[in-house]
CSV table of C-alpha atoms in Angstrom, one decimal:
chain,number,residue,atom,x,y,z
A,1,UNK,CA,156.4,54.9,245.8
A,2,UNK,CA,158.5,56.7,248.5
A,3,UNK,CA,160.0,54.6,251.2
A,4,UNK,CA,158.8,55.0,254.5
A,5,UNK,CA,160.8,57.2,257.1
A,6,UNK,CA,161.8,55.9,259.9
A,7,UNK,CA,163.5,58.1,262.9
A,8,UNK,CA,165.7,56.7,265.5
A,9,UNK,CA,168.7,57.9,268.0
A,10,UNK,CA,171.5,56.9,270.2
A,11,UNK,CA,172.8,58.6,273.4
A,12,UNK,CA,176.5,59.5,273.8
A,13,UNK,CA,176.5,58.3,276.9
A,14,UNK,CA,179.4,55.5,277.0
A,15,UNK,CA,180.0,53.4,274.0
A,16,UNK,CA,177.5,50.7,272.5
A,17,UNK,CA,177.7,47.3,273.8
A,18,UNK,CA,176.7,44.2,272.9
A,19,UNK,CA,173.6,44.0,273.8
A,20,UNK,CA,172.9,47.3,271.6
A,21,UNK,CA,174.5,45.6,268.7
A,22,UNK,CA,173.0,42.1,268.8
A,23,UNK,CA,169.6,43.4,270.0
A,24,UNK,CA,168.8,46.2,267.7
A,25,UNK,CA,171.6,47.6,265.5
A,26,UNK,CA,172.6,44.5,263.5
A,27,UNK,CA,169.1,43.6,262.5
A,28,UNK,CA,168.3,47.2,261.7
A,29,UNK,CA,171.8,47.2,259.3
A,30,UNK,CA,170.2,44.1,257.2
A,31,UNK,CA,166.7,45.8,256.9
A,32,UNK,CA,167.9,49.3,256.3
A,33,UNK,CA,167.3,49.7,252.4
A,34,UNK,CA,163.8,49.3,252.7
A,35,UNK,CA,163.4,52.5,254.8
A,36,UNK,CA,164.6,56.0,254.4
A,37,UNK,CA,166.4,56.3,257.7
A,38,UNK,CA,167.2,59.4,260.3
A,39,UNK,CA,169.7,57.9,263.2
A,40,UNK,CA,171.0,60.8,265.4
A,41,UNK,CA,173.2,61.1,268.0
A,42,UNK,CA,170.7,62.5,270.9
A,43,UNK,CA,173.4,64.3,273.0
A,44,UNK,CA,170.5,67.0,274.2
A,45,UNK,CA,168.9,63.6,275.9
A,46,UNK,CA,172.5,62.9,277.4
A,47,UNK,CA,172.6,65.9,279.6
A,48,UNK,CA,169.1,65.0,281.5
A,49,UNK,CA,171.4,63.2,284.1
A,50,UNK,CA,174.5,64.3,285.1
A,51,UNK,CA,177.2,64.1,282.7
A,52,UNK,CA,180.8,64.9,282.0
A,53,UNK,CA,181.1,68.0,279.6
A,54,UNK,CA,184.9,66.9,278.9
A,55,UNK,CA,183.6,63.7,277.2
A,56,UNK,CA,180.3,64.8,275.6
A,57,UNK,CA,181.8,65.7,272.2
A,58,UNK,CA,184.1,62.9,272.1
A,59,UNK,CA,181.4,60.3,272.5
A,60,UNK,CA,179.3,62.2,270.4
A,61,UNK,CA,181.9,61.4,267.6
A,62,UNK,CA,182.1,57.9,269.0
A,63,UNK,CA,178.5,56.9,268.5
A,64,UNK,CA,178.5,58.5,265.0
A,65,UNK,CA,181.3,56.5,264.0
A,66,UNK,CA,180.1,53.5,265.6
A,67,UNK,CA,176.9,53.6,263.6
A,68,UNK,CA,179.0,53.7,260.4
A,69,UNK,CA,181.5,50.8,261.8
A,70,UNK,CA,178.3,48.6,262.2
A,71,UNK,CA,177.1,49.0,259.0
A,72,UNK,CA,174.9,51.8,258.6
A,73,UNK,CA,174.8,52.9,254.9
A,74,UNK,CA,174.8,56.3,253.8
A,75,UNK,CA,173.1,55.2,250.9
A,76,UNK,CA,170.1,54.5,252.8
A,77,UNK,CA,170.7,56.6,256.1
A,78,UNK,CA,171.3,60.1,257.1
A,79,UNK,CA,173.5,60.7,260.5
A,80,UNK,CA,173.4,64.0,262.4
A,81,UNK,CA,173.9,65.2,265.8
A,82,UNK,CA,170.4,66.2,267.8
A,83,UNK,CA,171.9,69.5,269.2
A,84,UNK,CA,173.3,70.6,265.4
A,85,UNK,CA,169.6,71.0,264.7
A,86,UNK,CA,168.3,73.7,266.3
A,87,UNK,CA,164.2,72.9,265.6
A,88,UNK,CA,164.5,70.4,268.2
A,89,UNK,CA,164.9,72.5,271.2
A,90,UNK,CA,162.3,75.1,269.5
A,91,UNK,CA,159.6,72.5,268.9
A,92,UNK,CA,160.1,70.8,272.0
A,93,UNK,CA,159.1,74.4,273.8
A,94,UNK,CA,155.9,74.5,271.6
A,95,UNK,CA,155.1,71.2,272.6
A,96,UNK,CA,155.9,71.7,276.2
A,97,UNK,CA,153.3,74.7,276.5
A,98,UNK,CA,150.3,72.1,274.6
A,99,UNK,CA,151.6,69.0,276.6
A,100,UNK,CA,149.6,68.6,280.3
A,101,UNK,CA,152.0,67.9,283.1
A,102,UNK,CA,150.3,65.0,284.4
A,103,UNK,CA,151.1,63.1,281.1
A,104,UNK,CA,154.5,63.6,282.0
A,105,UNK,CA,154.5,62.5,285.8
A,106,UNK,CA,153.0,59.1,284.8
A,107,UNK,CA,155.7,58.3,282.6
A,108,UNK,CA,157.4,55.0,284.3
A,109,UNK,CA,161.2,56.0,283.4
A,110,UNK,CA,161.1,59.4,285.2
A,111,UNK,CA,159.8,57.8,288.1
A,112,UNK,CA,162.4,55.3,287.9
A,113,UNK,CA,165.3,57.8,287.7
A,114,UNK,CA,163.9,60.3,289.7
A,115,UNK,CA,164.4,58.2,292.5
A,116,UNK,CA,168.0,57.6,292.1
A,117,UNK,CA,168.7,61.4,291.6
A,118,UNK,CA,166.8,62.4,295.0
A,119,UNK,CA,166.8,66.1,295.3
A,120,UNK,CA,168.8,66.4,292.2
A,121,UNK,CA,166.2,65.3,289.3
A,122,UNK,CA,166.1,68.0,286.8
A,123,UNK,CA,163.1,69.3,285.0
A,124,UNK,CA,164.9,68.1,281.8
A,125,UNK,CA,164.3,64.4,283.2
A,126,UNK,CA,160.9,65.2,283.4
A,127,UNK,CA,160.4,66.5,280.0
A,128,UNK,CA,162.5,64.6,277.9
A,129,UNK,CA,159.8,63.0,276.8
A,130,UNK,CA,158.4,65.7,274.9
A,131,UNK,CA,161.9,66.3,273.5
A,132,UNK,CA,161.9,62.9,272.2
A,133,UNK,CA,158.4,63.6,270.8
A,134,UNK,CA,160.0,66.7,269.0
A,135,UNK,CA,163.0,64.5,267.6
A,136,UNK,CA,160.3,62.0,266.1
A,137,UNK,CA,157.7,64.8,265.0
A,138,UNK,CA,160.3,66.8,263.2
A,139,UNK,CA,160.7,64.1,260.8
A,140,UNK,CA,157.5,63.4,259.8
A,141,UNK,CA,158.4,59.6,260.7
A,142,UNK,CA,156.2,57.0,259.5
A,143,UNK,CA,157.7,54.6,261.5
A,144,UNK,CA,159.9,54.4,265.0
A,145,UNK,CA,162.0,50.8,266.3
A,146,UNK,CA,161.0,50.9,269.6
A,147,UNK,CA,161.5,48.1,272.3
A,148,UNK,CA,159.4,47.4,275.3
A,149,UNK,CA,161.2,50.1,277.4
A,150,UNK,CA,160.2,53.3,274.7
A,151,UNK,CA,156.4,51.9,274.2
A,152,UNK,CA,155.0,54.8,276.6
A,153,UNK,CA,156.8,57.1,275.1
A,154,UNK,CA,155.8,56.6,271.8
A,155,UNK,CA,152.4,56.7,272.7
A,156,UNK,CA,152.9,60.0,274.7
A,157,UNK,CA,154.1,61.1,270.9
A,158,UNK,CA,151.2,60.3,269.2
A,159,UNK,CA,149.0,61.8,272.1
A,160,UNK,CA,150.7,65.0,271.7
A,161,UNK,CA,150.4,65.2,268.1
A,162,UNK,CA,146.7,64.2,268.2
A,163,UNK,CA,146.4,67.2,270.6
A,164,UNK,CA,148.3,69.4,268.2
A,165,UNK,CA,145.9,68.4,265.2
A,166,UNK,CA,142.6,68.7,267.3
A,167,UNK,CA,143.9,72.2,268.2
A,168,UNK,CA,145.2,73.6,265.5
A,169,UNK,CA,144.6,71.3,262.6
A,170,UNK,CA,142.0,69.4,260.7
A,171,UNK,CA,141.3,65.9,259.4
A,172,UNK,CA,141.6,67.1,256.2
A,173,UNK,CA,145.1,69.1,257.1
A,174,UNK,CA,146.7,67.8,260.0
A,175,UNK,CA,149.5,69.5,261.2
A,176,UNK,CA,151.6,66.6,262.4
A,177,UNK,CA,152.1,63.0,261.1
A,178,UNK,CA,150.9,60.4,263.5
A,179,UNK,CA,154.1,57.8,263.5
A,180,UNK,CA,153.5,54.0,264.1
A,181,UNK,CA,155.4,51.7,266.3
A,182,UNK,CA,157.8,49.5,264.3
A,183,UNK,CA,158.3,46.7,266.4
A,184,UNK,CA,162.0,45.3,266.0
A,185,UNK,CA,162.5,41.8,264.5
A,186,UNK,CA,162.9,39.6,267.7
A,187,UNK,CA,166.5,40.8,268.3
A,188,UNK,CA,168.9,39.1,270.7
A,189,UNK,CA,167.8,39.9,274.6
A,190,UNK,CA,171.3,39.8,275.7
A,191,UNK,CA,171.6,40.0,279.4
A,192,UNK,CA,174.3,41.1,282.2
A,193,UNK,CA,177.4,39.2,282.8
A,194,UNK,CA,176.8,39.9,286.1
A,195,UNK,CA,173.2,39.2,286.3
A,196,UNK,CA,171.5,36.6,284.0
A,197,UNK,CA,168.0,38.4,284.9
A,198,UNK,CA,168.8,41.8,284.0
A,199,UNK,CA,169.6,43.2,280.3
A,200,UNK,CA,172.9,44.2,279.6
A,201,UNK,CA,173.0,48.1,280.0
A,202,UNK,CA,175.1,51.3,279.4
A,203,UNK,CA,173.7,52.8,282.6
A,204,UNK,CA,174.8,49.7,284.9
A,205,UNK,CA,177.8,51.1,287.3
A,206,UNK,CA,179.9,48.2,286.8
A,207,UNK,CA,181.8,48.1,283.3
A,208,UNK,CA,182.2,44.1,284.1
A,209,UNK,CA,178.3,43.8,283.4
A,210,UNK,CA,178.8,44.4,279.8
A,211,UNK,CA,180.8,43.7,276.7
A,212,UNK,CA,181.5,47.2,274.8
A,213,UNK,CA,181.8,47.0,271.3
A,214,UNK,CA,185.3,49.0,271.7
A,215,UNK,CA,186.9,46.8,274.3
A,216,UNK,CA,190.2,45.5,273.6
A,217,UNK,CA,190.7,41.6,273.3
A,218,UNK,CA,192.4,41.2,276.8
A,219,UNK,CA,189.6,43.3,278.3
A,220,UNK,CA,187.0,41.3,276.8
A,221,UNK,CA,189.0,38.0,278.0
A,222,UNK,CA,188.9,39.5,281.3
A,223,UNK,CA,185.3,40.2,281.5
A,224,UNK,CA,184.2,36.7,280.2
A,225,UNK,CA,186.5,35.0,282.6
A,226,UNK,CA,185.2,36.9,285.4
A,227,UNK,CA,181.3,36.8,284.5
A,228,UNK,CA,178.6,35.4,287.0
A,229,UNK,CA,178.3,31.8,286.3
A,230,UNK,CA,177.4,28.3,288.4
A,231,UNK,CA,179.3,25.5,290.0
A,232,UNK,CA,176.9,22.9,287.9
A,233,UNK,CA,178.9,20.7,285.4
A,234,UNK,CA,177.8,20.6,281.8
A,235,UNK,CA,175.8,23.6,279.9
A,236,UNK,CA,172.1,23.9,279.0
A,237,UNK,CA,169.7,26.2,277.7
A,238,UNK,CA,166.4,27.3,279.2
A,239,UNK,CA,167.0,26.1,282.8
A,240,UNK,CA,165.1,28.8,284.7
A,241,UNK,CA,167.2,28.0,287.6
A,242,UNK,CA,170.5,28.9,285.5
A,243,UNK,CA,170.0,32.3,283.8
A,244,UNK,CA,173.6,33.0,283.1
A,245,UNK,CA,174.2,29.6,281.6
A,246,UNK,CA,171.4,30.3,279.2
A,247,UNK,CA,172.7,34.0,278.8
A,248,UNK,CA,176.1,33.0,277.8
A,249,UNK,CA,175.1,29.8,275.4
A,250,UNK,CA,172.7,32.3,273.6
A,251,UNK,CA,175.2,35.0,273.3
A,252,UNK,CA,177.9,32.2,272.0
A,253,UNK,CA,175.1,30.8,269.7
A,254,UNK,CA,174.4,34.4,268.1
A,255,UNK,CA,178.2,35.1,267.6
A,256,UNK,CA,179.2,32.1,266.1
A,257,UNK,CA,176.4,31.5,263.5
A,258,UNK,CA,175.6,28.2,264.9
A,259,UNK,CA,172.2,26.6,265.7
A,260,UNK,CA,170.9,26.3,269.3
A,261,UNK,CA,170.9,22.6,268.8
A,262,UNK,CA,174.6,22.7,267.6
A,263,UNK,CA,175.4,24.6,270.5
A,264,UNK,CA,173.5,22.4,272.8
A,265,UNK,CA,175.4,19.4,271.5
A,266,UNK,CA,178.6,21.3,271.8
A,267,UNK,CA,178.6,22.5,275.1
A,268,UNK,CA,176.5,20.0,277.2
A,269,UNK,CA,179.7,18.3,278.6
A,270,UNK,CA,181.8,21.7,278.9
A,271,UNK,CA,183.1,23.1,282.0
A,272,UNK,CA,182.9,26.8,282.4
A,273,UNK,CA,186.7,27.2,282.1
A,274,UNK,CA,186.5,25.6,278.5
A,275,UNK,CA,183.6,27.4,277.4
A,276,UNK,CA,184.5,30.7,278.3
A,277,UNK,CA,187.7,30.7,276.6
A,278,UNK,CA,185.4,29.6,273.4
A,279,UNK,CA,183.1,32.3,273.7
A,280,UNK,CA,186.3,35.3,274.4
A,281,UNK,CA,187.6,33.7,271.3
A,282,UNK,CA,184.4,33.8,269.3
A,283,UNK,CA,183.5,37.5,270.9
A,284,UNK,CA,187.0,38.9,269.8
A,285,UNK,CA,186.9,37.6,266.0
A,286,UNK,CA,183.2,39.4,265.9
A,287,UNK,CA,184.1,42.8,267.4
A,288,UNK,CA,187.6,43.0,265.3
A,289,UNK,CA,186.3,44.3,261.8
A,290,UNK,CA,184.0,46.7,264.0
A,291,UNK,CA,186.9,47.7,265.8
A,292,UNK,CA,189.0,48.2,262.8
A,293,UNK,CA,186.3,50.0,260.8
A,294,UNK,CA,186.1,52.5,263.7
A,295,UNK,CA,189.4,53.2,264.0
A,296,UNK,CA,189.4,54.0,260.4
A,297,UNK,CA,186.9,56.4,260.8
A,298,UNK,CA,188.1,58.0,263.7
A,299,UNK,CA,191.8,58.7,262.4
A,300,UNK,CA,190.1,60.6,259.4
A,301,UNK,CA,187.9,63.4,261.4
A,302,UNK,CA,187.8,65.3,258.3
A,303,UNK,CA,185.4,62.6,256.6
A,304,UNK,CA,183.5,61.8,260.0
A,305,UNK,CA,182.9,66.2,260.1
A,306,UNK,CA,181.5,66.0,256.7
A,307,UNK,CA,179.2,63.3,257.2
A,308,UNK,CA,178.0,64.9,260.0
A,309,UNK,CA,177.8,68.3,258.1
A,310,UNK,CA,176.1,66.7,255.3
A,311,UNK,CA,173.4,64.8,257.7
A,312,UNK,CA,172.7,68.5,259.7
A,313,UNK,CA,172.0,70.0,256.3
A,314,UNK,CA,169.8,67.3,255.1
A,315,UNK,CA,168.0,67.3,258.6
A,316,UNK,CA,167.5,70.7,258.8
A,317,UNK,CA,165.9,70.9,255.1
A,318,UNK,CA,163.2,68.4,256.5
A,319,UNK,CA,163.3,69.6,260.6
A,320,UNK,CA,162.6,73.2,259.5
A,321,UNK,CA,159.6,72.9,257.1
A,322,UNK,CA,157.8,70.9,260.0
A,323,UNK,CA,158.7,73.6,262.9
A,324,UNK,CA,157.5,76.4,260.4
A,325,UNK,CA,154.0,74.2,259.7
A,326,UNK,CA,153.8,74.1,263.8
A,327,UNK,CA,154.5,77.7,264.1
A,328,UNK,CA,152.2,78.9,261.3
A,329,UNK,CA,149.2,76.5,263.0
A,330,UNK,CA,150.0,78.2,266.6
A,331,UNK,CA,149.7,81.8,264.7
A,332,UNK,CA,153.2,82.7,265.0
A,333,UNK,CA,154.2,86.2,262.9
A,334,UNK,CA,156.5,84.6,260.1
A,335,UNK,CA,159.9,86.2,260.0
A,336,UNK,CA,160.1,89.3,258.2
C-alpha cells in the first residue's frame, strides 16, 4: 500500500528557532518514515512582506541545510525550493481566477499583517493563501501538517479544490485531490524569552526573544541570562501568575530528556541564576550536533546543490502532471 503524501514548507526569513524545532520538526523527524514527504523552502512566500534581496538566496540555502541537519532523511523526503518549480506560480494564477475575493479578505492573518504594513500592504500578502493552496494541491497531498495558525488556510485550500472540482470535474473524476489536515502530535509549545504568554516567533522584532538553532554558545548564554523572569525564589510548573517560569522549566524538561516530575523536584529550590546556567548548558549541548551537521553541509555546497537539483526534478515531475490536469479541465490548448 502506497504511503500517504505530505507537503510542508518553511519560509527563508531568518533561521529556525527552538520553537520550530521542538514544536514541529523534531516530532516530524521521528515519524517521517511513515509518509512520502515533500519539504519545500517557500521563497515565493518570503517576499509577501518586505525582504532583503541580498540575503534571500543564502537564507534559502540555510533552511534547506537545516532541514537536513535536523534529521530530515532523503530516503523518505524530497527537499526543494518553491521558486525552482514554475508550476507553483502558474497554478496560483489559475486558482486566482477561480477564488472569490471575499474569501481572501476574511483571512485572519492578512488582517493582522495588513494593519502592521499600512499603505504598503501588497497584493501578494492578500493572495498568498492561494499560493499556499497551489503548493498543496500541486502534489496531490493527502495530508498537510498544520498548527492552529494555519487551519484557516487549509480550509481555504479545500474550498478552492471543491470549487474547481464542482466547476470543471465530476464526482467520478475530480480535478484536484482534497487534502486532509495532519494535526501534529502535540509538540512543545515554546514561548518567547521576553514574554511567557507569546509564542517564540521568527517575526518578533527582538532577536533576544528566541534561541535560533544556529546561535553560537556565547549568544545562547547571553539570551538565557537576560530572559524575562520573576523575583520569586523556587521554580514551579503551571502557575498562571508565572508564565515565564513555566516556559523555561518546560524548555529544560524537553531538552534534558527528564520527566516533568524529575525537573519539578530538581528545580523547586533553585534561584534563577543557578537555573539559567543549567538551562544554557543543556541547550548548547542539544544544538551542538545540529550546528556541526549544518556547517558540514554548508561547507559542501556542491552536495547541497545536488540535493536541491534532484528535489526540483522530483517535484516538477509531480507538479507538472497536476498543472496539466488543471489546464486541460479549464479548456486550455495543450502545447503544440
